[in-house]
Short mmCIF file of C-alpha atoms and ligand atoms in Angstrom, two decimals:
data_model
loop_
_atom_site.label_atom_id
_atom_site.label_comp_id
_atom_site.label_asym_id
_atom_site.label_seq_id
_atom_site.Cartn_x
_atom_site.Cartn_y
_atom_site.Cartn_z
CA MET H 1 72.01 92.39 82.32
CA LEU H 2 72.97 91.13 79.06
CA LEU H 3 72.87 93.72 75.98
CA LYS H 4 71.17 93.03 73.01
CA ASN H 5 73.52 93.61 70.00
CA HIS H 6 71.23 95.91 68.41
CA VAL H 7 71.47 98.30 71.41
CA PHE H 8 75.19 98.13 71.38
CA THR H 9 75.56 98.74 67.55
CA THR H 10 73.28 102.09 68.08
CA LEU H 11 75.32 102.91 71.15
CA PHE H 12 78.44 102.87 68.91
CA LYS H 13 77.34 104.64 66.00
CA ILE H 14 76.33 107.55 68.38
CA ALA H 15 79.67 107.26 69.72
CA ALA H 16 80.98 107.27 66.60
CA VAL H 17 79.35 110.68 65.23
CA SER H 18 80.40 112.17 68.60
CA LEU H 19 84.09 111.20 68.29
CA THR H 20 84.12 112.10 64.61
CA LEU H 21 83.59 115.89 65.89
CA THR H 22 86.38 115.33 68.82
CA SER H 23 88.90 113.89 66.34
CA CYS H 24 88.22 117.30 63.86
CA PHE H 25 89.40 119.07 66.91
CA ALA H 26 92.36 117.06 67.33
CA ALA H 27 93.28 116.87 63.70
CA ALA H 28 96.01 119.46 64.09
CA ASN H 29 98.10 116.85 65.98
CA VAL H 30 99.52 114.41 63.27
CA ASN H 31 101.74 112.28 65.31
CA GLN H 32 99.08 110.04 67.12
CA PRO H 33 100.42 106.92 68.82
CA LYS H 34 99.53 103.81 67.17
CA ASN H 35 100.05 101.45 70.03
CA ILE H 36 98.43 102.75 73.54
CA ILE H 37 99.54 100.95 76.88
CA PHE H 38 97.22 101.76 79.81
CA MET H 39 98.42 100.43 83.26
CA ILE H 40 96.57 100.93 86.41
CA GLY H 41 97.80 100.34 89.95
CA ASP H 42 94.58 99.63 91.95
CA GLY H 43 94.52 101.20 95.24
CA MET H 44 98.16 102.89 94.48
CA GLY H 45 97.92 106.27 96.10
CA VAL H 46 100.69 108.39 96.61
CA ALA H 47 101.83 107.13 99.96
CA HIS H 48 102.03 103.58 98.23
CA THR H 49 104.55 104.29 95.59
CA THR H 50 106.61 106.42 98.11
CA SER H 51 106.74 103.77 100.34
CA TYR H 52 108.26 101.62 97.55
CA ARG H 53 110.83 104.20 97.00
CA TYR H 54 111.87 104.02 100.37
CA PHE H 55 111.48 100.33 100.58
CA SER H 56 113.97 100.07 97.61
CA ASP H 57 116.67 102.50 98.81
CA ASN H 58 120.05 101.45 98.69
CA LYS H 59 121.37 102.37 102.32
CA SER H 60 124.97 102.30 101.32
CA THR H 61 124.31 105.56 99.13
CA LYS H 62 123.56 108.96 100.92
CA VAL H 63 120.36 109.80 98.31
CA VAL H 64 117.12 107.81 98.01
CA GLU H 65 117.51 106.60 94.49
CA ARG H 66 114.30 107.29 92.19
CA THR H 67 112.08 104.85 91.17
CA VAL H 68 110.40 104.12 87.62
CA PHE H 69 107.23 105.93 89.22
CA ASP H 70 109.39 109.04 89.82
CA GLU H 71 110.92 108.82 86.57
CA LEU H 72 107.50 108.72 84.79
CA LEU H 73 105.35 111.18 86.74
CA VAL H 74 103.71 113.87 84.82
CA GLY H 75 100.28 114.87 86.80
CA THR H 76 97.55 113.83 89.04
CA ALA H 77 94.02 112.83 88.85
CA ALA H 78 91.14 113.45 91.00
CA THR H 79 88.89 110.31 91.65
CA TYR H 80 85.53 111.14 92.92
CA PRO H 81 82.50 108.96 91.68
CA ASP H 82 78.96 110.56 90.88
CA ASP H 83 77.29 109.58 93.76
CA ASN H 84 77.87 112.47 96.38
CA THR H 85 80.63 110.43 98.22
CA TYR H 86 83.77 111.82 97.20
CA VAL H 87 85.69 108.06 97.56
CA THR H 88 85.57 106.06 94.87
CA ASP H 89 85.31 102.22 94.46
CA SER H 90 87.15 100.16 91.72
CA ALA H 91 84.16 99.93 89.39
CA ALA H 92 83.22 103.86 89.36
CA SER H 93 86.77 104.84 88.94
CA ALA H 94 87.51 102.17 86.13
CA THR H 95 84.38 103.33 83.98
CA ALA H 96 85.80 106.65 84.50
CA LEU H 97 88.91 105.70 83.31
CA SER H 98 87.67 103.25 80.56
CA SER H 99 85.03 105.61 79.13
CA GLY H 100 85.60 109.25 80.48
CA ILE H 101 82.00 109.13 81.99
CA LYS H 102 81.65 109.65 85.90
CA SER H 103 79.46 106.76 87.40
CA TYR H 104 78.02 105.37 90.69
CA ASN H 105 80.22 103.19 92.91
CA GLY H 106 79.68 99.53 91.33
CA ALA H 107 79.08 100.66 88.17
CA ILE H 108 80.78 98.45 85.40
CA GLY H 109 80.56 100.41 81.76
CA VAL H 110 77.56 102.31 82.85
CA ASP H 111 76.43 105.64 83.59
CA VAL H 112 74.65 107.02 86.54
CA ASN H 113 71.53 105.96 84.61
CA LYS H 114 72.89 102.20 84.31
CA LYS H 115 73.18 102.87 80.13
CA PRO H 116 76.33 101.29 78.51
CA VAL H 117 79.02 103.68 77.66
CA LEU H 118 81.60 103.15 74.99
CA THR H 119 84.96 102.09 76.53
CA LEU H 120 88.67 102.79 74.89
CA LEU H 121 89.13 99.18 74.37
CA GLU H 122 85.69 98.68 72.41
CA ARG H 123 86.61 101.97 70.47
CA ALA H 124 90.27 100.69 69.86
CA LYS H 125 88.70 97.56 68.66
CA GLN H 126 86.14 99.38 66.37
CA LEU H 127 88.79 101.11 64.87
CA GLY H 128 91.14 97.41 64.11
CA LYS H 129 93.14 97.73 66.83
CA THR H 130 94.22 94.49 68.37
CA THR H 131 93.13 94.69 71.86
CA ALA H 132 94.35 92.85 75.33
CA ILE H 133 93.52 93.00 79.13
CA VAL H 134 96.22 91.92 81.91
CA SER H 135 95.41 91.70 85.52
CA SER H 136 96.37 89.71 88.57
CA SER H 137 93.06 89.63 89.87
CA GLN H 138 90.31 87.65 87.97
CA ILE H 139 89.92 88.92 84.51
CA ASN H 140 86.42 89.92 85.17
CA HIS H 141 86.96 91.66 88.48
CA ALA H 142 85.97 95.34 88.25
CA THR H 143 88.90 97.16 86.69
CA PRO H 144 89.38 94.99 83.54
CA ALA H 145 85.74 94.30 83.62
CA SER H 146 84.79 98.04 83.18
CA PHE H 147 86.82 98.14 79.88
CA MET H 148 85.20 94.83 78.65
CA ALA H 149 81.70 94.84 79.70
CA HIS H 150 78.48 96.94 80.76
CA ASN H 151 76.46 95.74 83.89
CA GLU H 152 74.81 97.66 86.43
CA SER H 153 77.11 95.75 89.32
CA ARG H 154 80.66 94.79 89.52
CA LYS H 155 79.16 91.61 91.83
CA ASN H 156 77.38 90.12 88.76
CA TYR H 157 80.76 88.35 88.05
CA ASN H 158 78.91 85.53 85.72
CA GLU H 159 76.99 88.12 83.65
CA ILE H 160 80.27 89.89 83.21
CA ALA H 161 82.30 86.68 82.23
CA ASN H 162 79.51 85.86 79.64
CA ALA H 163 79.79 89.26 78.18
CA TYR H 164 83.47 88.90 77.12
CA ILE H 165 82.41 86.12 74.72
CA ASP H 166 78.63 87.26 73.89
CA GLU H 167 79.36 91.24 73.52
CA LYS H 168 81.14 91.32 69.82
CA ILE H 169 82.68 93.73 67.59
CA ASN H 170 82.94 93.33 64.06
CA GLY H 171 81.71 89.95 64.70
CA LYS H 172 84.53 88.86 66.95
CA PRO H 173 85.06 89.01 70.87
CA LYS H 174 86.10 92.55 72.09
CA ALA H 175 89.82 91.13 73.68
CA ASP H 176 92.18 89.62 71.34
CA LEU H 177 94.35 88.52 74.50
CA MET H 178 93.23 88.09 78.29
CA LEU H 179 95.59 87.03 81.15
CA GLY H 180 94.81 86.88 84.77
CA GLY H 181 92.51 84.90 87.12
CA GLY H 182 88.85 83.66 87.05
CA THR H 183 88.73 80.16 85.84
CA SER H 184 85.82 79.53 88.23
CA PHE H 185 83.68 82.17 86.40
CA PHE H 186 84.89 81.11 83.09
CA ILE H 187 84.55 77.35 83.65
CA ARG H 188 80.92 76.83 85.46
CA ASP H 189 78.31 74.04 85.51
CA ASP H 190 75.92 76.13 83.54
CA ARG H 191 78.52 77.40 80.70
CA ASN H 192 82.19 76.52 79.92
CA ILE H 193 83.18 79.90 78.41
CA VAL H 194 86.81 78.76 78.11
CA ASN H 195 85.62 75.97 75.61
CA GLU H 196 83.50 78.65 73.76
CA PHE H 197 86.66 80.62 73.40
CA LYS H 198 88.70 77.64 72.15
CA SER H 199 85.78 76.64 69.62
CA ILE H 200 86.18 79.92 68.20
CA GLY H 201 90.07 79.59 67.59
CA TYR H 202 91.41 81.23 70.93
CA ASN H 203 94.46 79.24 72.20
CA TYR H 204 94.11 78.43 75.94
CA ILE H 205 96.78 77.85 78.90
CA ASP H 206 96.09 77.79 82.53
CA LYS H 207 99.50 77.69 83.99
CA LEU H 208 102.14 80.75 84.01
CA GLU H 209 104.84 78.89 83.47
CA ASP H 210 103.43 77.98 79.89
CA LEU H 211 103.23 81.74 79.09
CA SER H 212 106.03 81.34 76.73
CA LYS H 213 104.39 78.71 74.81
CA LEU H 214 101.54 81.09 73.76
CA ASN H 215 102.85 82.58 70.13
CA SER H 216 99.73 83.62 68.53
CA LEU H 217 96.48 85.48 68.84
CA PRO H 218 93.62 85.28 70.01
CA ALA H 219 94.52 83.82 73.14
CA LEU H 220 93.20 83.46 76.74
CA GLY H 221 95.24 82.71 79.76
CA LEU H 222 93.35 81.99 83.09
CA PHE H 223 95.72 81.16 85.78
CA ALA H 224 93.91 80.82 88.99
CA PRO H 225 90.04 80.26 90.06
CA VAL H 226 90.01 83.79 91.12
CA GLY H 227 93.00 86.30 91.64
CA LEU H 228 96.42 85.17 91.07
CA PRO H 229 98.31 84.20 94.67
CA PHE H 230 99.97 87.25 96.32
CA ALA H 231 103.36 88.14 95.11
CA ILE H 232 104.97 87.61 98.38
CA ASP H 233 103.54 84.40 98.75
CA ASN H 234 104.43 83.28 95.07
CA LYS H 235 107.64 81.97 96.02
CA GLU H 236 108.04 80.42 92.32
CA LEU H 237 107.04 83.59 90.34
CA PRO H 238 106.49 86.57 92.48
CA ASN H 239 106.59 88.84 89.53
CA ARG H 240 103.89 87.62 87.55
CA VAL H 241 102.19 91.02 86.51
CA THR H 242 105.78 91.36 84.91
CA ALA H 243 105.71 88.00 83.41
CA MET H 244 102.32 88.53 81.67
CA THR H 245 103.08 91.67 80.74
CA LYS H 246 106.24 90.63 78.75
CA VAL H 247 104.48 87.93 77.15
CA ALA H 248 101.27 90.13 76.37
CA LEU H 249 103.67 93.16 74.95
CA GLU H 250 105.88 90.66 72.73
CA LEU H 251 102.85 89.27 71.35
CA LEU H 252 100.90 92.30 70.56
CA ALA H 253 104.12 93.40 68.97
CA THR H 254 104.53 90.71 66.63
CA ASN H 255 100.72 89.75 66.05
CA SER H 256 98.80 93.23 66.05
CA SER H 257 96.90 94.45 62.80
CA GLU H 258 98.69 97.25 61.23
CA LYS H 259 96.75 99.75 63.06
CA GLY H 260 98.50 98.89 66.47
CA PHE H 261 96.94 97.70 69.47
CA PHE H 262 95.66 98.64 73.02
CA ALA H 263 96.40 97.03 76.10
CA MET H 264 94.80 97.43 79.75
CA ILE H 265 97.12 96.09 82.01
CA GLU H 266 96.36 95.92 85.72
CA GLY H 267 98.62 95.71 89.21
CA SER H 268 95.34 94.41 90.65
CA GLN H 269 96.44 93.35 94.08
CA ILE H 270 98.11 96.50 95.35
CA ASP H 271 94.37 97.03 96.67
CA TRP H 272 93.85 93.97 98.03
CA CYS H 273 96.79 93.89 100.38
CA ALA H 274 96.23 97.83 101.20
CA HIS H 275 92.57 96.61 102.39
CA ALA H 276 94.18 93.96 104.48
CA ASN H 277 96.52 96.87 105.84
CA ASP H 278 99.45 94.47 104.96
CA ILE H 279 102.45 96.74 104.08
CA SER H 280 104.71 93.87 103.01
CA CYS H 281 102.18 92.42 100.90
CA ALA H 282 101.54 95.75 99.15
CA ILE H 283 105.00 96.22 98.63
CA GLY H 284 105.51 92.84 96.69
CA GLU H 285 102.59 93.89 94.33
CA LEU H 286 104.30 97.42 93.95
CA HIS H 287 107.74 95.64 93.38
CA ASP H 288 105.92 93.37 90.66
CA PHE H 289 103.66 96.39 89.19
CA SER H 290 107.16 98.62 89.00
CA GLU H 291 108.69 95.89 87.06
CA ALA H 292 106.21 95.45 84.44
CA ILE H 293 106.05 99.40 83.88
CA LYS H 294 110.23 99.35 83.65
CA TYR H 295 109.40 96.83 81.01
CA ALA H 296 106.55 98.71 79.00
CA LYS H 297 108.83 101.75 79.72
CA ALA H 298 111.60 99.91 77.75
CA PHE H 299 109.15 98.45 75.13
CA THR H 300 107.70 102.14 74.51
CA GLU H 301 111.15 103.66 73.99
CA LYS H 302 112.18 100.85 71.77
CA HIS H 303 109.05 101.09 69.79
CA GLY H 304 108.90 104.91 68.52
CA ASP H 305 104.80 104.63 67.80
CA THR H 306 103.68 103.87 71.39
CA LEU H 307 102.02 105.93 74.39
CA LEU H 308 102.31 104.56 77.74
CA ILE H 309 100.28 105.82 80.56
CA ILE H 310 99.99 104.94 83.92
CA THR H 311 97.55 105.84 86.84
CA ALA H 312 95.81 104.44 89.79
CA ASP H 313 91.93 104.25 90.17
CA HIS H 314 92.10 105.40 94.01
CA SER H 315 93.87 105.07 97.08
CA THR H 316 93.52 102.04 99.67
CA GLY H 317 94.15 101.70 103.17
CA GLY H 318 95.00 105.55 104.38
CA LEU H 319 98.66 104.24 104.13
CA SER H 320 100.91 106.37 106.35
CA ILE H 321 104.85 106.21 106.11
CA GLY H 322 105.60 106.59 109.80
CA ALA H 323 103.49 106.29 112.94
CA ASN H 324 102.62 106.55 116.61
CA GLY H 325 104.55 109.93 116.74
CA THR H 326 107.88 108.43 115.66
CA TYR H 327 109.98 109.98 113.02
CA ASP H 328 111.02 106.90 111.37
CA TRP H 329 109.85 104.20 109.17
CA LYS H 330 111.82 100.70 109.42
CA THR H 331 112.31 99.16 105.78
CA ASP H 332 114.65 96.73 107.44
CA LYS H 333 111.77 95.23 109.39
CA VAL H 334 109.39 95.34 106.31
CA ARG H 335 111.75 93.41 104.52
CA GLN H 336 111.95 90.83 107.08
CA ILE H 337 108.24 89.70 106.96
CA LYS H 338 108.10 86.90 104.15
CA SER H 339 104.27 86.22 104.00
CA SER H 340 101.15 87.73 103.65
CA LEU H 341 98.79 88.66 106.43
CA ALA H 342 96.48 86.12 104.70
CA VAL H 343 98.77 83.48 105.45
CA ILE H 344 100.37 84.42 108.76
CA ILE H 345 96.89 84.94 110.67
CA PRO H 346 95.47 81.51 109.47
CA THR H 347 98.34 79.75 110.74
CA PHE H 348 98.29 81.24 114.25
CA LEU H 349 94.52 80.60 114.37
CA GLY H 350 95.36 77.28 113.81
CA LEU H 351 97.48 76.69 116.76
CA ASP H 352 96.56 74.75 119.91
CA LYS H 353 94.47 77.05 122.44
CA ASP H 354 97.54 76.42 124.91
CA ALA H 355 100.38 76.78 122.75
CA SER H 356 103.56 77.65 124.24
CA ALA H 357 105.44 80.87 124.05
CA SER H 358 108.01 78.72 122.11
CA GLU H 359 105.40 77.27 119.83
CA VAL H 360 104.22 80.88 119.28
CA GLN H 361 107.89 82.27 118.51
CA SER H 362 108.82 79.44 116.08
CA THR H 363 105.33 79.59 114.50
CA TRP H 364 106.19 83.35 114.07
CA ALA H 365 109.79 82.24 112.56
CA LYS H 366 108.54 80.62 109.51
CA HIS H 367 106.92 83.83 108.30
CA VAL H 368 108.95 86.71 109.88
CA ASP H 369 112.59 87.30 110.71
CA PHE H 370 112.46 89.57 113.62
CA GLU H 371 111.47 88.38 117.20
CA LEU H 372 108.45 88.68 119.12
CA SER H 373 108.66 90.32 122.32
CA ASP H 374 107.38 88.67 125.60
CA ALA H 375 104.50 90.89 125.54
CA GLN H 376 103.66 90.26 122.02
CA VAL H 377 103.84 86.48 122.88
CA SER H 378 101.41 86.76 125.35
CA LYS H 379 99.20 89.03 123.36
CA ILE H 380 98.97 86.18 120.71
CA GLN H 381 98.34 83.40 123.53
CA ALA H 382 95.56 85.38 124.74
CA ALA H 383 93.96 85.91 121.53
CA LEU H 384 94.09 82.27 121.03
CA HIS H 385 91.67 81.84 124.34
CA SER H 386 89.47 84.44 123.11
CA LYS H 387 85.59 84.12 122.15
CA LEU H 388 86.53 86.71 118.97
CA LYS H 389 89.55 84.88 118.39
CA LYS H 390 90.15 85.45 114.54
CA GLU H 391 88.95 89.30 115.07
CA LYS H 392 91.60 89.41 117.98
CA MET H 393 94.42 87.72 116.61
CA THR H 394 94.02 89.64 113.35
CA ARG H 395 94.15 93.03 115.42
CA GLU H 396 97.40 91.41 117.68
CA ILE H 397 99.21 90.41 114.28
CA LYS H 398 98.39 93.83 112.47
CA ALA H 399 99.40 95.65 115.60
CA ILE H 400 102.90 93.91 115.77
CA ILE H 401 103.68 94.36 112.27
CA ASN H 402 102.48 98.03 112.04
CA ASP H 403 104.09 98.94 115.28
CA THR H 404 107.52 97.53 114.48
CA THR H 405 107.62 98.89 110.89
CA LEU H 406 106.03 102.46 112.17
CA THR H 407 103.19 101.71 109.43
CA GLY H 408 100.09 103.55 109.70
CA TRP H 409 96.50 102.61 108.22
CA THR H 410 93.37 104.73 108.91
CA THR H 411 90.98 102.59 106.80
CA GLY H 412 90.39 99.32 105.44
CA GLY H 413 88.69 100.98 102.65
CA HIS H 414 89.38 103.51 100.06
CA SER H 415 90.61 107.18 100.68
CA ALA H 416 89.66 109.82 98.24
CA GLY H 417 93.54 111.40 97.73
CA ASP H 418 94.18 112.28 94.12
CA VAL H 419 96.25 109.73 92.42
CA GLN H 420 99.34 109.99 90.39
CA VAL H 421 99.63 110.13 86.46
CA PHE H 422 102.78 108.55 84.80
CA ALA H 423 103.39 108.96 81.30
CA THR H 424 105.93 108.53 78.35
CA GLY H 425 105.95 107.98 74.63
CA VAL H 426 104.04 109.46 72.06
CA ASN H 427 102.11 112.71 73.54
CA SER H 428 102.47 111.71 77.00
CA GLN H 429 102.90 115.75 77.54
CA ILE H 430 99.18 115.75 77.21
CA PHE H 431 98.50 114.28 80.61
CA ALA H 432 100.86 117.13 82.74
CA GLY H 433 98.98 118.66 85.67
CA GLN H 434 96.07 118.31 87.81
CA GLN H 435 93.30 116.68 85.58
CA ASP H 436 89.98 114.53 86.60
CA ASN H 437 90.07 110.90 86.06
CA THR H 438 87.60 111.10 83.31
CA ASP H 439 90.09 113.45 81.29
CA ILE H 440 92.49 110.86 81.15
CA ALA H 441 89.88 108.77 79.19
CA LYS H 442 88.68 111.79 77.17
CA LYS H 443 92.41 112.62 76.07
CA LEU H 444 92.89 108.80 75.23
CA PHE H 445 89.70 108.85 72.96
CA ILE H 446 91.08 111.94 71.14
CA GLN H 447 94.34 110.12 70.59
CA LEU H 448 92.46 107.00 69.48
CA ASN H 449 90.07 108.61 67.13
CA SER H 450 92.80 111.05 65.30
CA ALA H 451 95.40 108.25 64.72
CA LYS H 452 95.78 107.65 61.01
ZN1 ZN Q 1 89.70 98.37 96.74
#
């Protein structure tokens, strides 16, 4: 669904009129943030940030230390979509967070009638701000896409990627800086969008280690065919969201227009690990995201004209800290797992059908530092003989990790519990208390529209 430019212009005019009214309403508040940093932890429910607190606990002290999430907490948000399900997906939720409009699951920047809705990033660009998106997923995945594009389905990855260069505001692409994954959608047989961006003056890099070479905007960095490798599996640079955030904020601080900037930064893969019910993977992502938040917080404190707002689009996996009736959660065991299930399970599927107990143990030891019991070894050997080998192996390995760490999961999908809202900087108090996810965008529109 490609939008014709004139439809877009009309849409923006209508939006600009209604937003002028909103800005009159907020005119009494003279101190507006020049820069807005909007960070989204995909799938990051209350249990996820809590699990990260206990995981990070310094056991030599009596108290459990607070995390950056605890320091910045100001409120909560409901996440239900507009399709009678209560349980949102990332597209509907990101559309709510980007536009203030509730939509159906799968919607990218469109309302329930599939009509495009103005996004915060677009509005910021209209107002002359410099704009950026950063994600550890492909940059055309549901969350960043809902700030950048308008499509009836999140699955139309190529159309969404096309929109990143085809849809323009004041004659320019909407984002001045894009960092994340996605070469397979931006460099295709039918179209090379990377070359198109280069031809209009964008710097392009495709290696994370070249991040420090970026010193001017506009710029595009695509570091993987689809999403970046999981933090836990990325031994060289596990904190890649942090690395991208640092470079993005420094670039924005030194290259933005006098109007400031709007940046959307996503910790995309907390969700992916939680879909896989993989606790160590999720903790790796939460650590990376929390380090990125620490950096953004310090940036906000240093630049007094900035608002930092952080939330989640929904909670994933129905995570439970403690399981099976036992009053404990084994962070020491979680810490002993060195690879994601996405790495561990295929390794076991590759073993010979009649692998010995010691082969099973030594394969396990390459990824996990606690030993398997004899019964657990037998279960893995039985899975190797099963007709449904992949399903059975996945079930057995998940069970070993969840039973050992006392971690519970109720779903491979999302759940509808409210998410947390964290904020600091200029006008951060407006996010206090319980709100709807659409309220977050509405409040940010007021900040944008009433800025001097
Ligand atoms: Zn998800």
